[in-house]
PDB file of C-alpha atoms in Angstrom:
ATOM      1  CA  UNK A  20     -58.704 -47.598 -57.878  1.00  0.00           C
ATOM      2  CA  UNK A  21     -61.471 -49.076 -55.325  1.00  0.00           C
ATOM      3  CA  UNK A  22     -61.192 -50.812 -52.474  1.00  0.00           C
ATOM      4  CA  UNK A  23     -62.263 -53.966 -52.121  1.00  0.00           C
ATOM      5  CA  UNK A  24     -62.867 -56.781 -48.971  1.00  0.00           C
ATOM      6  CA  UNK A  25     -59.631 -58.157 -48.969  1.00  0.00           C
ATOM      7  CA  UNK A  26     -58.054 -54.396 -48.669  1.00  0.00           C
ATOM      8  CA  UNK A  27     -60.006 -54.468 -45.381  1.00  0.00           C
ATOM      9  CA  UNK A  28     -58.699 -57.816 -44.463  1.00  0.00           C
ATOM     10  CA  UNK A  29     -55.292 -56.627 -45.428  1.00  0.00           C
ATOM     11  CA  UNK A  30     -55.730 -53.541 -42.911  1.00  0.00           C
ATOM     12  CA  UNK A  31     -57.175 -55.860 -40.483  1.00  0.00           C
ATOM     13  CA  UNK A  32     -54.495 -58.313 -40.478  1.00  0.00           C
ATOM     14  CA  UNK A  33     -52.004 -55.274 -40.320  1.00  0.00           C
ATOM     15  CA  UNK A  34     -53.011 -54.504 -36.937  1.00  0.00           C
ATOM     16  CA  UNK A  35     -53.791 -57.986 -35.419  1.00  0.00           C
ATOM     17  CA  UNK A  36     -50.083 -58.406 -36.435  1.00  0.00           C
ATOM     18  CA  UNK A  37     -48.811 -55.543 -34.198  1.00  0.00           C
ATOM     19  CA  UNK A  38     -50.996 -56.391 -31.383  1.00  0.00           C
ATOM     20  CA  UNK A  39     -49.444 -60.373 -31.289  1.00  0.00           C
ATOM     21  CA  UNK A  40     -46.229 -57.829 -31.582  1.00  0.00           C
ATOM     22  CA  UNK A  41     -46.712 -56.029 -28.612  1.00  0.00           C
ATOM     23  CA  UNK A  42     -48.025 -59.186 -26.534  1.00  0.00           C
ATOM     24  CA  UNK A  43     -45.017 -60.953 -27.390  1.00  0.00           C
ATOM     25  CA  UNK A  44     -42.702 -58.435 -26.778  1.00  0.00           C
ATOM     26  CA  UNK A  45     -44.439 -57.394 -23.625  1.00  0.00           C
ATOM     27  CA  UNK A  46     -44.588 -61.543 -22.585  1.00  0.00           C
ATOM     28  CA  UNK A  47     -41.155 -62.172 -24.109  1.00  0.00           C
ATOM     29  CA  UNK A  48     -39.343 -59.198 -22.324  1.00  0.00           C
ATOM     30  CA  UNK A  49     -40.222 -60.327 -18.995  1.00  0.00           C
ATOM     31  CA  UNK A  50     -43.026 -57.457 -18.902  1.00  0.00           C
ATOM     32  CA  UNK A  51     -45.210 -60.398 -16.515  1.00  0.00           C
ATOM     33  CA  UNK A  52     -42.278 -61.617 -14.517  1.00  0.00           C
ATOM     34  CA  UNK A  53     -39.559 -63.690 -15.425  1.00  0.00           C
ATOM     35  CA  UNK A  54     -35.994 -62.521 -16.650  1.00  0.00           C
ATOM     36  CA  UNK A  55     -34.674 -59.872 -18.958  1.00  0.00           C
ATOM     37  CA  UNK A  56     -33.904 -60.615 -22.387  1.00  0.00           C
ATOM     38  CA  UNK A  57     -29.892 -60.347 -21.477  1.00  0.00           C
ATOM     39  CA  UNK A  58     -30.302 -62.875 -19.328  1.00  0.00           C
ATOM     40  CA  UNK A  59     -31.827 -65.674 -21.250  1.00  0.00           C
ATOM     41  CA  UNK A  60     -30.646 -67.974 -22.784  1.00  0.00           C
ATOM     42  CA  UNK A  61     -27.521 -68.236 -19.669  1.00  0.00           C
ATOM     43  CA  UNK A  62     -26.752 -64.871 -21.264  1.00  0.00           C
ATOM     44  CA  UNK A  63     -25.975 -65.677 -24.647  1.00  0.00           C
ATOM     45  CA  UNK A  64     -27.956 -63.172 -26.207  1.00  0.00           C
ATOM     46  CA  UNK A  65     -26.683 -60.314 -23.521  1.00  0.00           C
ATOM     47  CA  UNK A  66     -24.237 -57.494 -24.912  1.00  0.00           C
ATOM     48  CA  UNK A  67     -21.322 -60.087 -23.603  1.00  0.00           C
ATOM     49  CA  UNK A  68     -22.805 -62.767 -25.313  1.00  0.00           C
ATOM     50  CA  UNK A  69     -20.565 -63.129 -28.326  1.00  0.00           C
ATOM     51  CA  UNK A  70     -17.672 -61.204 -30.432  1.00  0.00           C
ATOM     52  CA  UNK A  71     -20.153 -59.729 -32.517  1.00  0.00           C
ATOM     53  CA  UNK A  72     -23.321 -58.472 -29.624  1.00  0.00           C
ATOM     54  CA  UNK A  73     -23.282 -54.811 -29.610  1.00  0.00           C
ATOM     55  CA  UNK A  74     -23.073 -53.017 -26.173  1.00  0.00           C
ATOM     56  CA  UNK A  75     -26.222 -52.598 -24.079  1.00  0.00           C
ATOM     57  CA  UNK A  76     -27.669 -48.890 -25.437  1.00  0.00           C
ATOM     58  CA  UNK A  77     -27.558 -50.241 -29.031  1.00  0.00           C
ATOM     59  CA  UNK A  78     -30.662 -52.138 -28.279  1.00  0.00           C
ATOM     60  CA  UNK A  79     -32.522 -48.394 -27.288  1.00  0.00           C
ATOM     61  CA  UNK A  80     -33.280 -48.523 -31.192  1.00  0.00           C
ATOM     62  CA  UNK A  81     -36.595 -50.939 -30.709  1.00  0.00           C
ATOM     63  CA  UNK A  82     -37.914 -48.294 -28.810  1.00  0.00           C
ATOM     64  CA  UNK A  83     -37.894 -45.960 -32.138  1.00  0.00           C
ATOM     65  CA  UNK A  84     -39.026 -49.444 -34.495  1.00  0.00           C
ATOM     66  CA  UNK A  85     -41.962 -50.284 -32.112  1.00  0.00           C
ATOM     67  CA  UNK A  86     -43.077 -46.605 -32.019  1.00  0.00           C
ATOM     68  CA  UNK A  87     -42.665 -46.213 -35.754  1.00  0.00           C
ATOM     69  CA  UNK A  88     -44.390 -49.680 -36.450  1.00  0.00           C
ATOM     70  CA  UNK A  89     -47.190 -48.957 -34.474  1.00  0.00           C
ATOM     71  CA  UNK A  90     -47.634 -45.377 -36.164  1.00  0.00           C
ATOM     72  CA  UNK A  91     -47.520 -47.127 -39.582  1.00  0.00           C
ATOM     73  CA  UNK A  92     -50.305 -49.354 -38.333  1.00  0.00           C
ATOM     74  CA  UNK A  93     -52.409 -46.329 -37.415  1.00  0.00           C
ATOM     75  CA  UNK A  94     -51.898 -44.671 -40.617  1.00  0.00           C
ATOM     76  CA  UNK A  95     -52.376 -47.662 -43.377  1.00  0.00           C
ATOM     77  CA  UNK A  96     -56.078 -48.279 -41.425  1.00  0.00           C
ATOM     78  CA  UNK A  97     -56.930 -44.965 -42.184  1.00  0.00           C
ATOM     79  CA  UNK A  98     -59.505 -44.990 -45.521  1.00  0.00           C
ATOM     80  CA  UNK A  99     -56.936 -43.201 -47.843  1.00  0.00           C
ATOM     81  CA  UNK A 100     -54.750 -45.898 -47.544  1.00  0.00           C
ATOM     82  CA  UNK A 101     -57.296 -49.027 -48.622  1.00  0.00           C
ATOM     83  CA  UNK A 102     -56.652 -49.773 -52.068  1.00  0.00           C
ATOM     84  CA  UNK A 103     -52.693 -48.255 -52.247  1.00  0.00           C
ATOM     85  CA  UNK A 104     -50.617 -50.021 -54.575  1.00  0.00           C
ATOM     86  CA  UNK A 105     -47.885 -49.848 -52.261  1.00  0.00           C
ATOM     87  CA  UNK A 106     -50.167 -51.151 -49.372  1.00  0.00           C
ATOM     88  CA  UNK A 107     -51.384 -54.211 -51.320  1.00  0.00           C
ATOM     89  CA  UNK A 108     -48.124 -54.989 -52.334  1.00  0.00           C
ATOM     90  CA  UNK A 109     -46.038 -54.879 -49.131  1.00  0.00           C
ATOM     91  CA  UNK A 110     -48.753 -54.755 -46.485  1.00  0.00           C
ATOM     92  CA  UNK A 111     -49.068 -58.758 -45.946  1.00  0.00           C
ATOM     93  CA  UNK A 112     -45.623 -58.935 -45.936  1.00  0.00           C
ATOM     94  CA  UNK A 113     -45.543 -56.315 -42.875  1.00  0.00           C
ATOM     95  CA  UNK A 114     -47.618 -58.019 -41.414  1.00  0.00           C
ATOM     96  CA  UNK A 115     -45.616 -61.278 -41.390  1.00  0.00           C
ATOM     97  CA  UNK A 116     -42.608 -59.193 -40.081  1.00  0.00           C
ATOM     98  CA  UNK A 117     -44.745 -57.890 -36.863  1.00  0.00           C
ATOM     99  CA  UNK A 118     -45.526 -61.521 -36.207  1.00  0.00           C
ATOM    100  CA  UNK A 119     -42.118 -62.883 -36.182  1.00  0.00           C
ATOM    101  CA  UNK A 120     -40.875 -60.124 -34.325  1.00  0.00           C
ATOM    102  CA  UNK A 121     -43.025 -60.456 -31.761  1.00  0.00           C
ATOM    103  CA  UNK A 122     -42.292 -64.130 -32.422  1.00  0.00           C
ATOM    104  CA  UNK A 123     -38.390 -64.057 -31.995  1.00  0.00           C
ATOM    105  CA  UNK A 124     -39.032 -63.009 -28.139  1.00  0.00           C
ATOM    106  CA  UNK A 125     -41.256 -65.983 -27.744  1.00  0.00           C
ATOM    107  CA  UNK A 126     -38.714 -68.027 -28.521  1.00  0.00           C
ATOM    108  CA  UNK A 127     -36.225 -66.760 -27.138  1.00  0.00           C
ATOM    109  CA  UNK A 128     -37.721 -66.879 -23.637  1.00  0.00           C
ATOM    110  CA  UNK A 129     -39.411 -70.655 -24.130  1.00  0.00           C
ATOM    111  CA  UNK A 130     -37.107 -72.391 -26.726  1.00  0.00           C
ATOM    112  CA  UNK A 131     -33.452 -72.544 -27.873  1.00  0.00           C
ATOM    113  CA  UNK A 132     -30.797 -70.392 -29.330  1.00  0.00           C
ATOM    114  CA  UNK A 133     -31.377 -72.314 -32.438  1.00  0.00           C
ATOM    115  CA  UNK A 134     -34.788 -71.744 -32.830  1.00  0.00           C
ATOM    116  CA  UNK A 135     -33.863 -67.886 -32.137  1.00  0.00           C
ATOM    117  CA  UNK A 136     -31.626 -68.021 -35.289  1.00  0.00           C
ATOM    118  CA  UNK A 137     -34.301 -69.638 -37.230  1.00  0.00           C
ATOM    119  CA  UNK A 138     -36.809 -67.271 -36.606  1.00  0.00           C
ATOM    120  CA  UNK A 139     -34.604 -64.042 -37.081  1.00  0.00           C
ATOM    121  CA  UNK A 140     -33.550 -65.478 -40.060  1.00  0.00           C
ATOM    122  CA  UNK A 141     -36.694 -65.583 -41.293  1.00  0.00           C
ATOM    123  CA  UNK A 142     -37.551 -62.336 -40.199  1.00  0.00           C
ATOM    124  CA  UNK A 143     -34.322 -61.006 -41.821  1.00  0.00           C
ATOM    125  CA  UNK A 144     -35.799 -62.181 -45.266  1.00  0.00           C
ATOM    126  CA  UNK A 145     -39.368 -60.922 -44.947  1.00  0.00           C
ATOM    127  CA  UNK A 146     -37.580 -57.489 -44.145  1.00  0.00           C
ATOM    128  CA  UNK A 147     -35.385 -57.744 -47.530  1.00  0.00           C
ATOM    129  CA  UNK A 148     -38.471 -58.306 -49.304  1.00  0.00           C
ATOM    130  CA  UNK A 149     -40.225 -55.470 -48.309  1.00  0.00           C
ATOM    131  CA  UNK A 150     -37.655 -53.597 -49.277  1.00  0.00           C
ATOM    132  CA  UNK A 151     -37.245 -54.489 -52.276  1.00  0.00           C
ATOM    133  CA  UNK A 152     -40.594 -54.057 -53.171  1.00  0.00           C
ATOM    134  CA  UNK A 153     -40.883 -50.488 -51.727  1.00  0.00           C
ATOM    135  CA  UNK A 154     -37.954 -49.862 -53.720  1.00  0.00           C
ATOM    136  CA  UNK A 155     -40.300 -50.301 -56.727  1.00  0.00           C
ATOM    137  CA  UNK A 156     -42.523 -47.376 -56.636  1.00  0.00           C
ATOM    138  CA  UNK A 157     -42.045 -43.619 -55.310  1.00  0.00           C
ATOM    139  CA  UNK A 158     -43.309 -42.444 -51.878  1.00  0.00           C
ATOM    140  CA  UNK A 159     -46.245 -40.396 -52.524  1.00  0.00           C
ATOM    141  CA  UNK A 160     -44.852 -38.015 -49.621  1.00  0.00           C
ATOM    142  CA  UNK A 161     -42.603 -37.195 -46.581  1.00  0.00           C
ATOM    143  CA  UNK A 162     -45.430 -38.705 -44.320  1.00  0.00           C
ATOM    144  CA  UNK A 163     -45.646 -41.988 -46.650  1.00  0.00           C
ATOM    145  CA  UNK A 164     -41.708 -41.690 -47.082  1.00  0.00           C
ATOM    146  CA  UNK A 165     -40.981 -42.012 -43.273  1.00  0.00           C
ATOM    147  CA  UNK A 166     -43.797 -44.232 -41.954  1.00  0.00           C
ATOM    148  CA  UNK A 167     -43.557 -46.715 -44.662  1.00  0.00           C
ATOM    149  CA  UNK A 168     -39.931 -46.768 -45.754  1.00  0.00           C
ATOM    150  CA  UNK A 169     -38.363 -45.081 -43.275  1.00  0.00           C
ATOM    151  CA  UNK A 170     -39.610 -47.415 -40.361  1.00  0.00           C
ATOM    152  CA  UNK A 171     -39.061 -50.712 -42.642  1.00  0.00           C
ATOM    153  CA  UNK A 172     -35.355 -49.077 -43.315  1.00  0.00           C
ATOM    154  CA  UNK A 173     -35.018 -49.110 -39.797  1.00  0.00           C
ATOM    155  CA  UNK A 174     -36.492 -52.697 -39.024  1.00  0.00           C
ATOM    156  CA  UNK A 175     -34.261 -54.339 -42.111  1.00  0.00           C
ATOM    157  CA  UNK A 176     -30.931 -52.642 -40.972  1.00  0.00           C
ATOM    158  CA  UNK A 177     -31.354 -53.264 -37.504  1.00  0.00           C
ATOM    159  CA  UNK A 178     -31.933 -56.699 -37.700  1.00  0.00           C
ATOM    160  CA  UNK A 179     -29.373 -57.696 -40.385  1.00  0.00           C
ATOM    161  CA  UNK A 180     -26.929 -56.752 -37.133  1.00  0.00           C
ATOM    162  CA  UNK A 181     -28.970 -58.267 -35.005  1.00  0.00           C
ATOM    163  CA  UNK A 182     -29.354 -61.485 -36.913  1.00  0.00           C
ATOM    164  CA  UNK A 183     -25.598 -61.444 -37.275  1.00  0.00           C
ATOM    165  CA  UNK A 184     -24.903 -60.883 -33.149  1.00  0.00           C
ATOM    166  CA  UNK A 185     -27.914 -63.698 -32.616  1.00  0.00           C
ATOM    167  CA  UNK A 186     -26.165 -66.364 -35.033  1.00  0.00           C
ATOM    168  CA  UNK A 187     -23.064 -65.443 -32.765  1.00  0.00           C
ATOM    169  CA  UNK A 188     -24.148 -65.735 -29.953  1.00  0.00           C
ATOM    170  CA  UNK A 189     -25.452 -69.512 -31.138  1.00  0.00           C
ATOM    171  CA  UNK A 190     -22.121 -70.478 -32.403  1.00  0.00           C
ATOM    172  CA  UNK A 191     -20.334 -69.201 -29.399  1.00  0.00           C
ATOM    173  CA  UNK A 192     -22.156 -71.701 -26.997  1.00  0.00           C
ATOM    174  CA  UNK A 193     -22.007 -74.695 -29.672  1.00  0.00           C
ATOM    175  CA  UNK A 194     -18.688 -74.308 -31.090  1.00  0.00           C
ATOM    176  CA  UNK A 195     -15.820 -76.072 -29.440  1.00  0.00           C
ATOM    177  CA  UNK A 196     -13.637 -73.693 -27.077  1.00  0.00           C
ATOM    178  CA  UNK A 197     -10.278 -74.285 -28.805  1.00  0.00           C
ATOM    179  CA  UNK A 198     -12.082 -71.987 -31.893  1.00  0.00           C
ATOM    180  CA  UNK A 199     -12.011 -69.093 -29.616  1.00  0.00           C
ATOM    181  CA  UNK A 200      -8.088 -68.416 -29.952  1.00  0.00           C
ATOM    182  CA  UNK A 201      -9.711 -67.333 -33.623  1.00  0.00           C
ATOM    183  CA  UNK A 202     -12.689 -65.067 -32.477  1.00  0.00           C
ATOM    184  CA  UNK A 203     -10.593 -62.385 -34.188  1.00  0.00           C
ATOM    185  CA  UNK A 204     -10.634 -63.667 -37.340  1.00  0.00           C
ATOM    186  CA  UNK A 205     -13.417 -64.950 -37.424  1.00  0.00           C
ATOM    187  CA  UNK A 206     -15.383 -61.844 -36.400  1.00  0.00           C
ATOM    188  CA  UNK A 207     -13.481 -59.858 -38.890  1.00  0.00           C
ATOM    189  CA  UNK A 208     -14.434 -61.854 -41.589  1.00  0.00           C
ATOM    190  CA  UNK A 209     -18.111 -62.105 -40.782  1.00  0.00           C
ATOM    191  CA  UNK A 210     -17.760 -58.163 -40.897  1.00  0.00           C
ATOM    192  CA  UNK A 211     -16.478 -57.584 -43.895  1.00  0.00           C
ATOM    193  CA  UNK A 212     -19.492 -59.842 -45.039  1.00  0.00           C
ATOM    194  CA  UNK A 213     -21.471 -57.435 -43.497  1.00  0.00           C
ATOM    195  CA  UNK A 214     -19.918 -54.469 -45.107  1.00  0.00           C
ATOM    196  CA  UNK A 215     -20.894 -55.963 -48.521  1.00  0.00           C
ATOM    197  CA  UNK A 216     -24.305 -56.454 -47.837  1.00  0.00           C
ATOM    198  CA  UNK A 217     -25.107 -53.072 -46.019  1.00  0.00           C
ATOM    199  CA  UNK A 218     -23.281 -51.133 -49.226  1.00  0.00           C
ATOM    200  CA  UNK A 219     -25.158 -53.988 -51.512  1.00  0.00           C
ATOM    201  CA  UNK A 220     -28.524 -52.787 -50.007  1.00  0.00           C
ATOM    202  CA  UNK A 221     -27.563 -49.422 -49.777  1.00  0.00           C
ATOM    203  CA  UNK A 222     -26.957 -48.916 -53.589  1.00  0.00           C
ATOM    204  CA  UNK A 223     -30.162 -50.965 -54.642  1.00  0.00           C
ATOM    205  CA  UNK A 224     -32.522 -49.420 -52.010  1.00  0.00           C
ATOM    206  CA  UNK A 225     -31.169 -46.072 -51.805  1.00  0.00           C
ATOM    207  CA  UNK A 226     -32.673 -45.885 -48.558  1.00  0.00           C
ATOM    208  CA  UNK A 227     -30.711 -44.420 -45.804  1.00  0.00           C
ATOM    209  CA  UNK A 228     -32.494 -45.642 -43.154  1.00  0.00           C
ATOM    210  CA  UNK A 229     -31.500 -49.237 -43.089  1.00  0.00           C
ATOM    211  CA  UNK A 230     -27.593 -48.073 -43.157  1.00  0.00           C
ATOM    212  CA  UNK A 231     -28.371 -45.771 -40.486  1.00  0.00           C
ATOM    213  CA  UNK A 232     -29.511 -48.402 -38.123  1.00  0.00           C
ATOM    214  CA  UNK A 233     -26.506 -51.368 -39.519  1.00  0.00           C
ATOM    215  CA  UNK A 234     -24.151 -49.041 -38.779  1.00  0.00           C
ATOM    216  CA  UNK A 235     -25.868 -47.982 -34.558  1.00  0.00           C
ATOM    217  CA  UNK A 236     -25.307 -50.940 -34.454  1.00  0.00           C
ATOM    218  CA  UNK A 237     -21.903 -52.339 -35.838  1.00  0.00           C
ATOM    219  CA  UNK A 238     -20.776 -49.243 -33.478  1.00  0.00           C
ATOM    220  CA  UNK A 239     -22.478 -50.041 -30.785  1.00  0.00           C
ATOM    221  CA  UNK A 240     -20.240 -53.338 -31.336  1.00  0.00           C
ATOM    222  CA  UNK A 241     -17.380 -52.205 -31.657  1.00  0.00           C
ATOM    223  CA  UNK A 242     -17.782 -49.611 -27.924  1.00  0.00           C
ATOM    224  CA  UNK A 243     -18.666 -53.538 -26.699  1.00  0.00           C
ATOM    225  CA  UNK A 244     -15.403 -54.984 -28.040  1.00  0.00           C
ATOM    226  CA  UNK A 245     -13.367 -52.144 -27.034  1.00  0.00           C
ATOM    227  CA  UNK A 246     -14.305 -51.373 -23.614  1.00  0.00           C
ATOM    228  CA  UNK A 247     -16.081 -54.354 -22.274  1.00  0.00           C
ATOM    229  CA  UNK A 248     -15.949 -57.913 -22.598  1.00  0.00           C
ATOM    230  CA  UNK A 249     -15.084 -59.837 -24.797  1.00  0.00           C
ATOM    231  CA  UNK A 250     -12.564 -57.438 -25.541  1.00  0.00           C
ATOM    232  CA  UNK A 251     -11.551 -57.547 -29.319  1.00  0.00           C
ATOM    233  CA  UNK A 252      -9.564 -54.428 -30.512  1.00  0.00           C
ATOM    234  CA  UNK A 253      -9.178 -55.537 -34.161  1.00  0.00           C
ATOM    235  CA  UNK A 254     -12.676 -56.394 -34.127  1.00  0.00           C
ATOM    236  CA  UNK A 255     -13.529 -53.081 -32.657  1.00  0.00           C
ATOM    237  CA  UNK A 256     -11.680 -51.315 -34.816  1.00  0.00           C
ATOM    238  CA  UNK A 257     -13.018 -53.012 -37.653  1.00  0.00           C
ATOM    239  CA  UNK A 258     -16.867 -52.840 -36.590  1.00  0.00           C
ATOM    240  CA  UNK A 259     -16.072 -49.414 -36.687  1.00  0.00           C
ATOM    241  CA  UNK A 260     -14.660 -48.987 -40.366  1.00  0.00           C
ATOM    242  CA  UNK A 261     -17.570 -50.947 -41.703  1.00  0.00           C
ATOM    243  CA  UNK A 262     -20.082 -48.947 -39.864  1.00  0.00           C
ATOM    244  CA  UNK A 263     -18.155 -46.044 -41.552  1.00  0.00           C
ATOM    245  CA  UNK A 264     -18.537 -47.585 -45.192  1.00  0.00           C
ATOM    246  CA  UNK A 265     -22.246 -48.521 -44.932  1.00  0.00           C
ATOM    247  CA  UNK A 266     -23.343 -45.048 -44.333  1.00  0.00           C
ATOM    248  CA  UNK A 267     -21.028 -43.474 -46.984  1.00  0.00           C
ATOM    249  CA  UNK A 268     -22.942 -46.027 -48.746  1.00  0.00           C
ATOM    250  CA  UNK A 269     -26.239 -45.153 -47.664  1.00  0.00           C
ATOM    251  CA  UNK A 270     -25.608 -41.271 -48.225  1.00  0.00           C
ATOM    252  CA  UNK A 271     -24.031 -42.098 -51.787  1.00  0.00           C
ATOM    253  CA  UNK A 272     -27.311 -43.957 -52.066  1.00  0.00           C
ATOM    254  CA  UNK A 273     -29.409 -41.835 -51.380  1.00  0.00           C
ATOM    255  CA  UNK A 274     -27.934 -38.704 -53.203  1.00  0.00           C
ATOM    256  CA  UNK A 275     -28.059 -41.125 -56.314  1.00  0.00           C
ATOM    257  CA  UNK A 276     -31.677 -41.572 -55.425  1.00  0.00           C
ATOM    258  CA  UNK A 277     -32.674 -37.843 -55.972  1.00  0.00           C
ATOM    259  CA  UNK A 278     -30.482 -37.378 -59.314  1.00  0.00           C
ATOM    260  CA  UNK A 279     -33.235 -36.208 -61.621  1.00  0.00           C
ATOM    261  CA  UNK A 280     -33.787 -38.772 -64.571  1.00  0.00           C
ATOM    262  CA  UNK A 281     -32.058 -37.372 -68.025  1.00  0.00           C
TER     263      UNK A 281
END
């Protein structure tokens, strides 16, 4: 297969994306003054923010997404990579991701908790579409396999959590305080929503990455509900059973995955 111009647009594009990425995580983290992420927003999006934030050190994990995003960015520049199915197929859509990553942070430190959810929303649904289409052809190796799918894996699971804590957090400071008495049930019930999905994905992507970093998180959440505030014990304990189930799922998944074809 040759390449043609708009693989080297594609490649291009790929790396403007993670440099607007960078900027606006840099800008949006308070890297040039101004406060934290925890405390924007009058702390709604902190690891107190809502029922369903996970506790401080869950957040660690964009460390290992920004590291592995920007190694992916290095590696589908380099010539071999030009005219890859795989890259012409899911590297736009990478690209969008980086942008509204970097984008999310933006918002977060210049807008409104709405426009937060919007954005991770979105972001949430450019992930599941990479996914999906990486699902539809093989890695062509363990280097491919971990800086391609691995790091997406990682980027979709994460944020499905985090999309989940950031639409909490929004609801928490909107809602009317007499809905509070029901935080318990309510956060229960948003997590057994998020049990189905993370097995749902797990079972169609047999990935495990992406139940690997739902479940850091959901117990992450569930150290936040039982030993800081709010304090939620059946939410807690229930953060924990999902997280649990999602990476039985994602091992099941995966072992499915590698079953050789009869």
């Amino acid at each position: 297969m040759n390449s043609t111009g708009r693989d080297i647009v594609r490649q291009s594009t790929v790396i403007a994306a993670a440099v607007l990425m960078l900027i606006g995580a840099a800008v949006g983290g308070g890297a040039f003054g101004g406060e934290s992420v925890a405390e924007l927003q009058n702390g709604a999006l902190s690891a107190e923010g809502s029922y369903l934030a996970p506790a401080g050190p869950a957040f660690a994990i964009w460390s290992v997404i920004y590291l592995g995003l920007a190694a992916y960015t290095i590696w589908q520049a380099l010539p071999g990579q030009r005219d890859s199915t795989r890259q012409r197929a899911v590297g736009w859509w990478v690209a969008a991701s980086m942008v509204l990553n970097g984008l999310w942070l933006v918002t977060a430190r210049y807008l409104n908790l709405v426009a937060t959810v919007i954005v991770i929303a979105a972001l949430l649904a450019v992930l599941a579409r990479i996914i999906v289409l990486l699902g539809r052809d093989r890695a062509s190796g363990p280097l491919e396999l971990t800086l391609f799918d691995g790091v997406q894996g990682l980027h979709f699971g994460w944020v499905t959590i985090a999309t989940v804590a950031n639409t909490a957090a929004w609801l928490t400071q909107t809602l009317p305080a007499d809905l509070a008495k029901q935080a318990d049930a309510w956060g229960i019930g948003v997590l057994v929503v998020v049990a189905v999905i993370g097995a749902a994905s797990a079972f169609v992507t047999r990935r495990l990455a992406p139940a690997l970093a739902t479940s850091w998180g959901l117990v992450w959440a569930a150290i936040g509900r039982l030993s800081g505030e709010p304090e939620s014990t059946p939410i807690g304990v229930t953060a924990l059973v999902v997280a649990a189930a999602i990476l039985v799922a994602g091992v099941v998944g995966l072992l499915r995955a590698r079953r050789p074809v009869r």
